[in-house]
């Protein structure tokens, strides 16, 4: 993923959103972080497995979650816990989106890897807007599980 995302001005309350990156591929995680930071948002932390993700959950408002991590196919379980226990808005980002059709219902939606930076940016903007009760367009590349 190349990060040529132009920093846009988000509303002040949107700028306070913290994003947890749950991804076991180090370079992909760094690309996601660069996009998030270029948007003016904060990275709450990096996790490559369930234990790490749940340790960082209380610091996050949003999470980008892969399905298959270092501890196996734990992404759907992580997403469910982040959403239900911590109120985190979750976007899956995976190469196998069909694997989470029924399990992703607690999350906002799914992006299919590889994800271009502008698509990630639009998806995060949509997730932030949904958290704050604002309106933002749904990126056409994002398959929604639930309406915000």
Short mmCIF file of C-alpha atoms in Angstrom, two decimals:
data_model
loop_
_atom_site.label_atom_id
_atom_site.label_comp_id
_atom_site.label_asym_id
_atom_site.label_seq_id
_atom_site.Cartn_x
_atom_site.Cartn_y
_atom_site.Cartn_z
CA UNK A 1 0.00 0.00 0.00
CA UNK A 2 1.47 3.33 -0.99
CA UNK A 3 0.59 6.19 1.31
CA UNK A 4 -0.02 9.31 -0.69
CA UNK A 5 -2.94 10.41 1.44
CA UNK A 6 -3.34 14.14 1.70
CA UNK A 7 -4.09 15.22 5.21
CA UNK A 8 -7.65 16.51 5.41
CA UNK A 9 -8.97 18.61 8.20
CA UNK A 10 -11.34 16.58 10.29
CA UNK A 11 -13.58 18.13 12.90
CA UNK A 12 -11.84 18.56 16.24
CA UNK A 13 -13.85 15.81 17.95
CA UNK A 14 -13.04 13.47 15.04
CA UNK A 15 -9.33 14.17 15.46
CA UNK A 16 -9.47 12.66 18.94
CA UNK A 17 -10.38 9.20 17.62
CA UNK A 18 -7.76 6.51 18.29
CA UNK A 19 -7.26 3.60 15.91
CA UNK A 20 -6.04 0.16 16.93
CA UNK A 21 -4.31 -1.76 14.15
CA UNK A 22 -4.74 -5.54 14.46
CA UNK A 23 -2.51 -6.94 11.70
CA UNK A 24 0.27 -9.53 11.75
CA UNK A 25 2.03 -8.34 8.59
CA UNK A 26 4.43 -5.67 9.86
CA UNK A 27 4.71 -3.67 6.63
CA UNK A 28 0.96 -3.60 6.12
CA UNK A 29 0.50 -2.42 9.70
CA UNK A 30 3.01 0.39 9.13
CA UNK A 31 1.22 1.46 5.93
CA UNK A 32 -2.10 1.55 7.76
CA UNK A 33 -0.52 3.59 10.56
CA UNK A 34 0.93 6.08 8.12
CA UNK A 35 -2.45 6.59 6.49
CA UNK A 36 -4.15 7.00 9.89
CA UNK A 37 -1.55 9.51 11.08
CA UNK A 38 -1.70 11.46 7.81
CA UNK A 39 -5.41 11.87 8.46
CA UNK A 40 -4.57 13.52 11.78
CA UNK A 41 -5.78 10.59 13.88
CA UNK A 42 -3.82 8.74 16.55
CA UNK A 43 -2.71 5.13 16.42
CA UNK A 44 -3.77 3.49 19.69
CA UNK A 45 -1.36 0.63 19.17
CA UNK A 46 -0.44 -2.42 17.14
CA UNK A 47 -1.52 -5.99 17.80
CA UNK A 48 -0.70 -9.17 15.92
CA UNK A 49 -2.82 -11.56 18.03
CA UNK A 50 -5.90 -11.69 20.24
CA UNK A 51 -4.10 -11.18 23.56
CA UNK A 52 -2.31 -8.03 22.36
CA UNK A 53 -5.49 -6.61 20.80
CA UNK A 54 -7.53 -7.01 23.98
CA UNK A 55 -4.74 -5.50 26.10
CA UNK A 56 -4.94 -2.35 23.93
CA UNK A 57 -8.73 -2.31 23.51
CA UNK A 58 -9.46 0.32 26.15
CA UNK A 59 -7.23 2.81 24.31
CA UNK A 60 -9.13 2.53 21.00
CA UNK A 61 -12.22 4.05 19.42
CA UNK A 62 -11.78 2.34 16.05
CA UNK A 63 -9.96 -0.81 14.96
CA UNK A 64 -8.73 -2.14 11.64
CA UNK A 65 -8.73 -5.93 12.08
CA UNK A 66 -7.33 -8.69 9.88
CA UNK A 67 -8.98 -12.12 10.05
CA UNK A 68 -5.92 -14.41 10.16
CA UNK A 69 -3.32 -13.39 12.73
CA UNK A 70 -0.28 -14.98 14.36
CA UNK A 71 -2.52 -16.95 16.73
CA UNK A 72 -4.79 -18.22 13.94
CA UNK A 73 -8.16 -17.13 12.64
CA UNK A 74 -8.96 -14.95 15.65
CA UNK A 75 -9.98 -11.73 13.89
CA UNK A 76 -13.75 -12.31 14.07
CA UNK A 77 -13.56 -13.14 17.80
CA UNK A 78 -11.39 -10.06 18.43
CA UNK A 79 -13.82 -7.85 16.50
CA UNK A 80 -16.79 -9.16 18.48
CA UNK A 81 -15.04 -8.52 21.81
CA UNK A 82 -13.82 -5.08 20.79
CA UNK A 83 -17.33 -4.10 19.75
CA UNK A 84 -19.34 -5.68 22.55
CA UNK A 85 -17.03 -5.16 25.55
CA UNK A 86 -15.24 -1.94 24.61
CA UNK A 87 -17.57 -0.14 22.17
CA UNK A 88 -14.90 -0.04 19.47
CA UNK A 89 -16.01 0.43 15.85
CA UNK A 90 -14.37 -2.32 13.78
CA UNK A 91 -13.50 -2.50 10.10
CA UNK A 92 -12.15 -5.79 8.83
CA UNK A 93 -9.34 -5.64 6.28
CA UNK A 94 -8.63 -9.09 4.84
CA UNK A 95 -7.75 -10.95 1.68
CA UNK A 96 -10.58 -13.41 2.38
CA UNK A 97 -13.72 -11.33 3.05
CA UNK A 98 -16.01 -14.24 2.23
CA UNK A 99 -14.68 -15.98 5.37
CA UNK A 100 -16.43 -13.54 7.67
CA UNK A 101 -19.87 -13.21 6.08
CA UNK A 102 -21.74 -14.45 9.15
CA UNK A 103 -19.15 -13.66 11.82
CA UNK A 104 -18.64 -10.02 10.96
CA UNK A 105 -22.05 -8.79 11.96
CA UNK A 106 -20.82 -6.91 15.04
CA UNK A 107 -18.36 -4.94 12.89
CA UNK A 108 -19.10 -2.04 10.58
CA UNK A 109 -17.85 -3.69 7.40
CA UNK A 110 -15.01 -5.26 5.46
CA UNK A 111 -12.37 -4.13 2.97
CA UNK A 112 -10.67 -6.60 0.65
CA UNK A 113 -6.86 -6.55 0.59
CA UNK A 114 -4.96 -5.04 -1.02
CA UNK A 115 -6.50 -1.73 0.07
CA UNK A 116 -5.43 1.54 -1.50
CA UNK A 117 -4.69 4.36 0.98
CA UNK A 118 -7.53 6.56 -0.26
CA UNK A 119 -10.00 3.69 0.27
CA UNK A 120 -8.74 3.15 3.82
CA UNK A 121 -9.00 6.88 4.45
CA UNK A 122 -12.59 7.03 3.16
CA UNK A 123 -13.51 3.97 5.23
CA UNK A 124 -12.03 5.41 8.40
CA UNK A 125 -13.80 8.72 7.74
CA UNK A 126 -17.06 6.80 7.39
CA UNK A 127 -16.39 4.91 10.63
CA UNK A 128 -15.56 8.13 12.50
CA UNK A 129 -18.71 9.79 11.17
CA UNK A 130 -20.80 6.80 12.24
CA UNK A 131 -19.36 6.97 15.76
CA UNK A 132 -20.04 10.69 16.06
CA UNK A 133 -23.49 10.71 14.47
CA UNK A 134 -22.31 12.59 11.40
CA UNK A 135 -22.84 11.81 7.75
CA UNK A 136 -20.17 10.50 5.38
CA UNK A 137 -20.39 8.56 2.14
CA UNK A 138 -19.88 4.81 2.26
CA UNK A 139 -16.83 3.90 0.16
CA UNK A 140 -17.94 1.67 -2.70
CA UNK A 141 -15.09 -0.74 -1.90
CA UNK A 142 -16.42 -1.34 1.60
CA UNK A 143 -19.03 -4.04 2.17
CA UNK A 144 -21.17 -3.01 5.12
CA UNK A 145 -22.40 -5.47 7.71
CA UNK A 146 -24.53 -2.93 9.50
CA UNK A 147 -25.67 0.60 8.83
CA UNK A 148 -24.17 3.27 11.02
#
